[in-house]
CSV table of C-alpha atoms in Angstrom, one decimal:
chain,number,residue,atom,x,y,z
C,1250,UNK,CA,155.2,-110.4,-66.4
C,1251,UNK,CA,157.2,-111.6,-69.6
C,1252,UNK,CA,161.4,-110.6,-68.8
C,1253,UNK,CA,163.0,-107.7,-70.8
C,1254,UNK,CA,165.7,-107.8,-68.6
C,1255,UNK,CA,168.9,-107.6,-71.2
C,1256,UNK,CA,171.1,-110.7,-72.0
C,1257,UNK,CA,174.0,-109.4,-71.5
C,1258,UNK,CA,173.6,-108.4,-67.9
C,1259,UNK,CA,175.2,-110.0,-65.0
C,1260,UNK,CA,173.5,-109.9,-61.6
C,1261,UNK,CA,177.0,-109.0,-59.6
C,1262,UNK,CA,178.7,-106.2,-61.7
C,1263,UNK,CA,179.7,-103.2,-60.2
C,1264,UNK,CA,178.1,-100.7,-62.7
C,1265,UNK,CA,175.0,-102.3,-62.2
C,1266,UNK,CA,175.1,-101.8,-58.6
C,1267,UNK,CA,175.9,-98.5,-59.5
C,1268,UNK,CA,173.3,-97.8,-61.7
C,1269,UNK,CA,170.7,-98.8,-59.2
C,1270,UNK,CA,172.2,-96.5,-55.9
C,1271,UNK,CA,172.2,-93.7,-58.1
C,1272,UNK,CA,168.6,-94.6,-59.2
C,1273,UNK,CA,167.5,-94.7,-55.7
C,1274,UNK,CA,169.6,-91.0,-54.9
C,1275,UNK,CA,168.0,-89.2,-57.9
C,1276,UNK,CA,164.3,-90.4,-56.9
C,1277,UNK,CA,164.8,-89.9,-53.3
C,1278,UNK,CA,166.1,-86.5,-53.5
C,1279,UNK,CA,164.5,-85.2,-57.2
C,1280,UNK,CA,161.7,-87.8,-57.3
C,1281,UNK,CA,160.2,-90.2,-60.1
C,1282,UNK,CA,159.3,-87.6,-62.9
C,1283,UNK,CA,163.2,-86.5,-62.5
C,1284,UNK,CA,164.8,-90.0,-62.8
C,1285,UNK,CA,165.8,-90.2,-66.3
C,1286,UNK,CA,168.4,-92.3,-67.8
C,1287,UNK,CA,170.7,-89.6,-68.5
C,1288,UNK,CA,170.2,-88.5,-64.5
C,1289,UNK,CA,171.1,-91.8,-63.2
C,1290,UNK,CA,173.9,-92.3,-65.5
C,1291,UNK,CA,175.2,-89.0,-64.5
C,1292,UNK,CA,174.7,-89.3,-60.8
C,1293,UNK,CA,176.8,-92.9,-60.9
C,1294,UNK,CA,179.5,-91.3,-63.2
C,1295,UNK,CA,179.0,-93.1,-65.9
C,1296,UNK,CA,178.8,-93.0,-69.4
C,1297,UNK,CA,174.8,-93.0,-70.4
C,1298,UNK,CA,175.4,-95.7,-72.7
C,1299,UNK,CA,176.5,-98.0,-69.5
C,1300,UNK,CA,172.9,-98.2,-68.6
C,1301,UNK,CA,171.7,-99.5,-71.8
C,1302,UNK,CA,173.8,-102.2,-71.6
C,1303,UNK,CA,172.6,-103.2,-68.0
C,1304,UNK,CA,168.7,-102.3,-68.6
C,1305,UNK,CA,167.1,-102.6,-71.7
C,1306,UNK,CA,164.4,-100.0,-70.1
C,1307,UNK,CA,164.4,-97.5,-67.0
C,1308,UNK,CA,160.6,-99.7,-66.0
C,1309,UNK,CA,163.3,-102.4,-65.8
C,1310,UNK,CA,165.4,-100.6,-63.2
C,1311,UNK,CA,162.1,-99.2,-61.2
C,1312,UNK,CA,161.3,-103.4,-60.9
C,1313,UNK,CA,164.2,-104.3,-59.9
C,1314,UNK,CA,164.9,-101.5,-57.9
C,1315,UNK,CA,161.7,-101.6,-56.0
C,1316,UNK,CA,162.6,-105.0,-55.4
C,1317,UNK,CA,165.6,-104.5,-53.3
C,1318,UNK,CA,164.4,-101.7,-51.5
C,1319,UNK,CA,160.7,-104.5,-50.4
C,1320,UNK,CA,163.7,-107.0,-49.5
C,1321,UNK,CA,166.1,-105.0,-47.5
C,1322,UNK,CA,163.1,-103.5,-45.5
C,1323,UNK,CA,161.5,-106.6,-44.8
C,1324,UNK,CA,164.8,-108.4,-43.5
C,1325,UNK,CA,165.4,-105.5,-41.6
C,1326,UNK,CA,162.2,-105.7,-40.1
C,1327,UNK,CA,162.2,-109.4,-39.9
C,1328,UNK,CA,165.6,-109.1,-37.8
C,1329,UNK,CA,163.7,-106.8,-35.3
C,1330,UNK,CA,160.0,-108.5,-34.9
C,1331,UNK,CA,162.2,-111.7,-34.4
C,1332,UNK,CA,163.9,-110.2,-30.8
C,1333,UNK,CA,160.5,-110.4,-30.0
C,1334,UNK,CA,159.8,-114.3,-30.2
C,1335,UNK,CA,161.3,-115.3,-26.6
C,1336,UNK,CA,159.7,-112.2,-25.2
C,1337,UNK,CA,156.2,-113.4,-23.8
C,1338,UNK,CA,155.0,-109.9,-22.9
C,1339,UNK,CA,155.4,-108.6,-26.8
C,1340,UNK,CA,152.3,-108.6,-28.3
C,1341,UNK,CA,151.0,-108.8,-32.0
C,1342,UNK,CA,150.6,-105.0,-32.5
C,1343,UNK,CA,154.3,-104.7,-30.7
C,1344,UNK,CA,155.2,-106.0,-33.9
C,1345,UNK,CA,153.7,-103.7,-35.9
C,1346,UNK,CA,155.3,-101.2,-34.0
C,1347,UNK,CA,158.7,-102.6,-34.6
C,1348,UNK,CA,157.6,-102.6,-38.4
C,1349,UNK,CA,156.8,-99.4,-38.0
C,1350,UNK,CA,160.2,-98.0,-36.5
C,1351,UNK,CA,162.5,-99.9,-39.3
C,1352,UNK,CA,160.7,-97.8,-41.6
C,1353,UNK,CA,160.8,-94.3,-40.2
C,1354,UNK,CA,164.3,-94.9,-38.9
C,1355,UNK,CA,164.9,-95.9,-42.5
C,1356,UNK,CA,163.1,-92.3,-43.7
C,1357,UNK,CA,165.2,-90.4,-41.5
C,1358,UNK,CA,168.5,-92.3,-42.3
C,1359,UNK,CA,167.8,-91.4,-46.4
C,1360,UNK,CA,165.2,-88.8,-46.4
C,1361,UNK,CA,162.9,-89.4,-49.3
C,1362,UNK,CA,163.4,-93.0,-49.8
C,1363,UNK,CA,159.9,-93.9,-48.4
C,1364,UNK,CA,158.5,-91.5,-50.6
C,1365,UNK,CA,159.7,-92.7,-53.4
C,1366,UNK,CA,158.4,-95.7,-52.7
C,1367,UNK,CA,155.0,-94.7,-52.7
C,1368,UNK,CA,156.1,-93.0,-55.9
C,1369,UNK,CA,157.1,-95.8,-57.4
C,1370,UNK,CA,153.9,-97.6,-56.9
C,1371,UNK,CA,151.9,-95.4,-58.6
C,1372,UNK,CA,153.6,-95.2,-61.8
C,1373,UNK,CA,153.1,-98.8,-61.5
C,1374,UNK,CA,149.3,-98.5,-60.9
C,1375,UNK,CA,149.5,-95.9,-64.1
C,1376,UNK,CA,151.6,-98.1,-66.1
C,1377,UNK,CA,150.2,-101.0,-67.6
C,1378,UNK,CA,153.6,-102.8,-68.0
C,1379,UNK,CA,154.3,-102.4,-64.5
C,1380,UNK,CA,151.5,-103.6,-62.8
C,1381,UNK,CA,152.4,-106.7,-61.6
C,1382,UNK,CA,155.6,-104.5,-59.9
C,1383,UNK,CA,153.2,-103.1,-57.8
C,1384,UNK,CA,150.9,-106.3,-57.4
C,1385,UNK,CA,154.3,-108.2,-56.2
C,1386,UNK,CA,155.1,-105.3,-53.9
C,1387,UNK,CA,152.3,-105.6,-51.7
C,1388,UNK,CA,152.1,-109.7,-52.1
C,1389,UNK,CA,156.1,-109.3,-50.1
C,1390,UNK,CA,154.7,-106.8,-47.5
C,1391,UNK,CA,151.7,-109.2,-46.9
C,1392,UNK,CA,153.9,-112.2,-46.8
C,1393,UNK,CA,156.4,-110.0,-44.5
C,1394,UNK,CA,153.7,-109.4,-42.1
C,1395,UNK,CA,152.5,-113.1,-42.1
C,1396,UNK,CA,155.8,-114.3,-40.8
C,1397,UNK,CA,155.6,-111.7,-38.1
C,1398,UNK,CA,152.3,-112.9,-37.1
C,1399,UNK,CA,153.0,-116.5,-37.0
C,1400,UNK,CA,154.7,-116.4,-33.9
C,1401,UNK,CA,151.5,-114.7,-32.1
C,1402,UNK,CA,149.3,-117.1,-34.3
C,1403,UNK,CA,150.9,-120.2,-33.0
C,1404,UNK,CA,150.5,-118.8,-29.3
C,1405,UNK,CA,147.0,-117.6,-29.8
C,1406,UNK,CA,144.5,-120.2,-30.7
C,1407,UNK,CA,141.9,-118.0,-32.4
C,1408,UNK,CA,139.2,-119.0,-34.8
C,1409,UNK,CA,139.1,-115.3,-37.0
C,1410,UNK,CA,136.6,-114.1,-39.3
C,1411,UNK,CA,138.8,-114.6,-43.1
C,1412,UNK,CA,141.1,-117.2,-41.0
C,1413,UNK,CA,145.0,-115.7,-40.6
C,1414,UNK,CA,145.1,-114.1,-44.2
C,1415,UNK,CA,142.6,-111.5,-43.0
C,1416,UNK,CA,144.5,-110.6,-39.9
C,1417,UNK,CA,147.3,-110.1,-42.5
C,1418,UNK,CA,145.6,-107.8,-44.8
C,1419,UNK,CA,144.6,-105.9,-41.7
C,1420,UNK,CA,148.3,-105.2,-40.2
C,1421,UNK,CA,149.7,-105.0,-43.8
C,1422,UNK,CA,146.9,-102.1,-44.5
C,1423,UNK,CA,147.4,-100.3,-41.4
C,1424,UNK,CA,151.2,-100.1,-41.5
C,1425,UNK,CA,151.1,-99.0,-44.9
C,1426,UNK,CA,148.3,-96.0,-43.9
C,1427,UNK,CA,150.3,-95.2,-40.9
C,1428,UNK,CA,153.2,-95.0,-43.2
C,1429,UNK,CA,151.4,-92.8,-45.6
C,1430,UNK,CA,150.2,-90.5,-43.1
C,1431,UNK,CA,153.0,-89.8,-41.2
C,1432,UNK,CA,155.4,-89.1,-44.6
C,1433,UNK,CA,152.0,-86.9,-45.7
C,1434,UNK,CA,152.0,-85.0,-42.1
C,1435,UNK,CA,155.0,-86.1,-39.4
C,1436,UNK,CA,153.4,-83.6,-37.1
C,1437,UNK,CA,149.7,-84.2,-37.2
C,1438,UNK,CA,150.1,-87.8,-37.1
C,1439,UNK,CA,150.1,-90.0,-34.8
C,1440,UNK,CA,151.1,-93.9,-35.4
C,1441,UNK,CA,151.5,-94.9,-31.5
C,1442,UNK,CA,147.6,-93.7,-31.2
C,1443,UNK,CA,146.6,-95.8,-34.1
C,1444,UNK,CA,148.6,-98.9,-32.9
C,1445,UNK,CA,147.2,-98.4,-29.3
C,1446,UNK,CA,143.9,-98.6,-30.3
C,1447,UNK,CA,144.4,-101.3,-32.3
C,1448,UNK,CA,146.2,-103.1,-29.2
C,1449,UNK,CA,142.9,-102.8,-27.4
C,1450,UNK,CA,140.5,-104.1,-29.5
C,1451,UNK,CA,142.4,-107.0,-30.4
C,1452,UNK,CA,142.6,-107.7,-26.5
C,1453,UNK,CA,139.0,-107.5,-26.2
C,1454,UNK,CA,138.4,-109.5,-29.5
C,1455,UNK,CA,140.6,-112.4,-28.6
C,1456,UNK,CA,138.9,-113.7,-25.9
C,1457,UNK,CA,136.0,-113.9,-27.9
C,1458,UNK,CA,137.6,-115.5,-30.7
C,1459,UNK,CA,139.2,-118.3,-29.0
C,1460,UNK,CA,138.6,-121.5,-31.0
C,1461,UNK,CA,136.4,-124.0,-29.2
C,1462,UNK,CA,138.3,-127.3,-28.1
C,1463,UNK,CA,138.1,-130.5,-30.1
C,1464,UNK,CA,135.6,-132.9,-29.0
């Protein structure tokens, strides 16, 4: 997607950083509809001419912004999967479950943060200068889940249907449901269910799946 990012903004200024914290704060706790530019210049305490001169458009912000928030999720995540990597008893859907847990603990930590990334994804489904935003969005979490995998991968020689990509897809789609549901319903919903069932059909599938040796 062709840059409108302003010339005259520089990645480590303070306002900017503003700008974008308060972005997050007004659609976390107000939501999308109600994060205007005069909003987030208000909730950073700033002039609203500041963020003109850092954005040239609020769909500027939401990209970048949405950005960050794929980033700091997936290192956090990253940092937790990878405690797994000596541990031979932690198995692929373990991972998930560590996935899983950065992001709820990261809900509960900022209430509405999750949900406005959801938000966020939508106005760039519905926005047809934004849809790459959401098209790179899910590209990180299925790269995210691809370097949790590889660890299992390279302990599991297994010959899937749709090779590693597919396995992918699969644990990036399921996280993202389980997400979904629980911020739809925390009380009817139950992610450890999902993830157990999903632990035993990949043990009984594996066996099957083992590649045949060489020769």
């Amino acid at each position: 997607m062709p840059s409108t990012r302003s010339p005259r903004r520089r990645p480590d200024d303070a306002r900017r950083t503003e700008l974008l914290n308060a972005a997050r704060t007004v659609i976390a706790r107000d939501g999308v509809t109600a994060a205007s530019t005069r909003r987030i210049t208000e909730e950073a305490g700033l002039p609203h001419g500041m963020f003109h001169y850092w954005f040239s458009t609020k769909e500027e912000l939401f990209e970048e912004l949405i950005g960050e928030v794929v980033t700091e999720l997936r290192t956090a995540s990253a940092s937790v999967t990878s405690k797994m990597d000596g541990d031979s008893d932690a198995g692929l859907v373990d991972r998930l479950r560590a996935a899983f847990e950065v992001v709820r603990h990261d809900e509960q930590r900022q209430p509405g943060r999750q949900i406005a990334m959801y938000e966020l994804t939508t106005l760039a489904l519905r926005t047809p200068a934004l849809r790459d935003m959401a098209r790179h969005q899910y590209a990180a979490y299925r790269e995210a889940t691809r370097e949790a995998t590889a660890p299992w991968l390279a302990d599991h020689d297994v010959d899937l249907p749709g090779g590693s990509q597919a396995l992918c897809e699969l644990l990036a789609v399921v996280l993202d449901g389980a997400v979904l549901a629980w911020l739809a319903d925390p009380e009817g919903s139950n992610p450890e269910q999902v993830f157990t069932v999903l632990d035993a059909l990949l043990a009984r599938a594996v066996p099957a799946l083992r590649a045949e040796p060489a020769g």
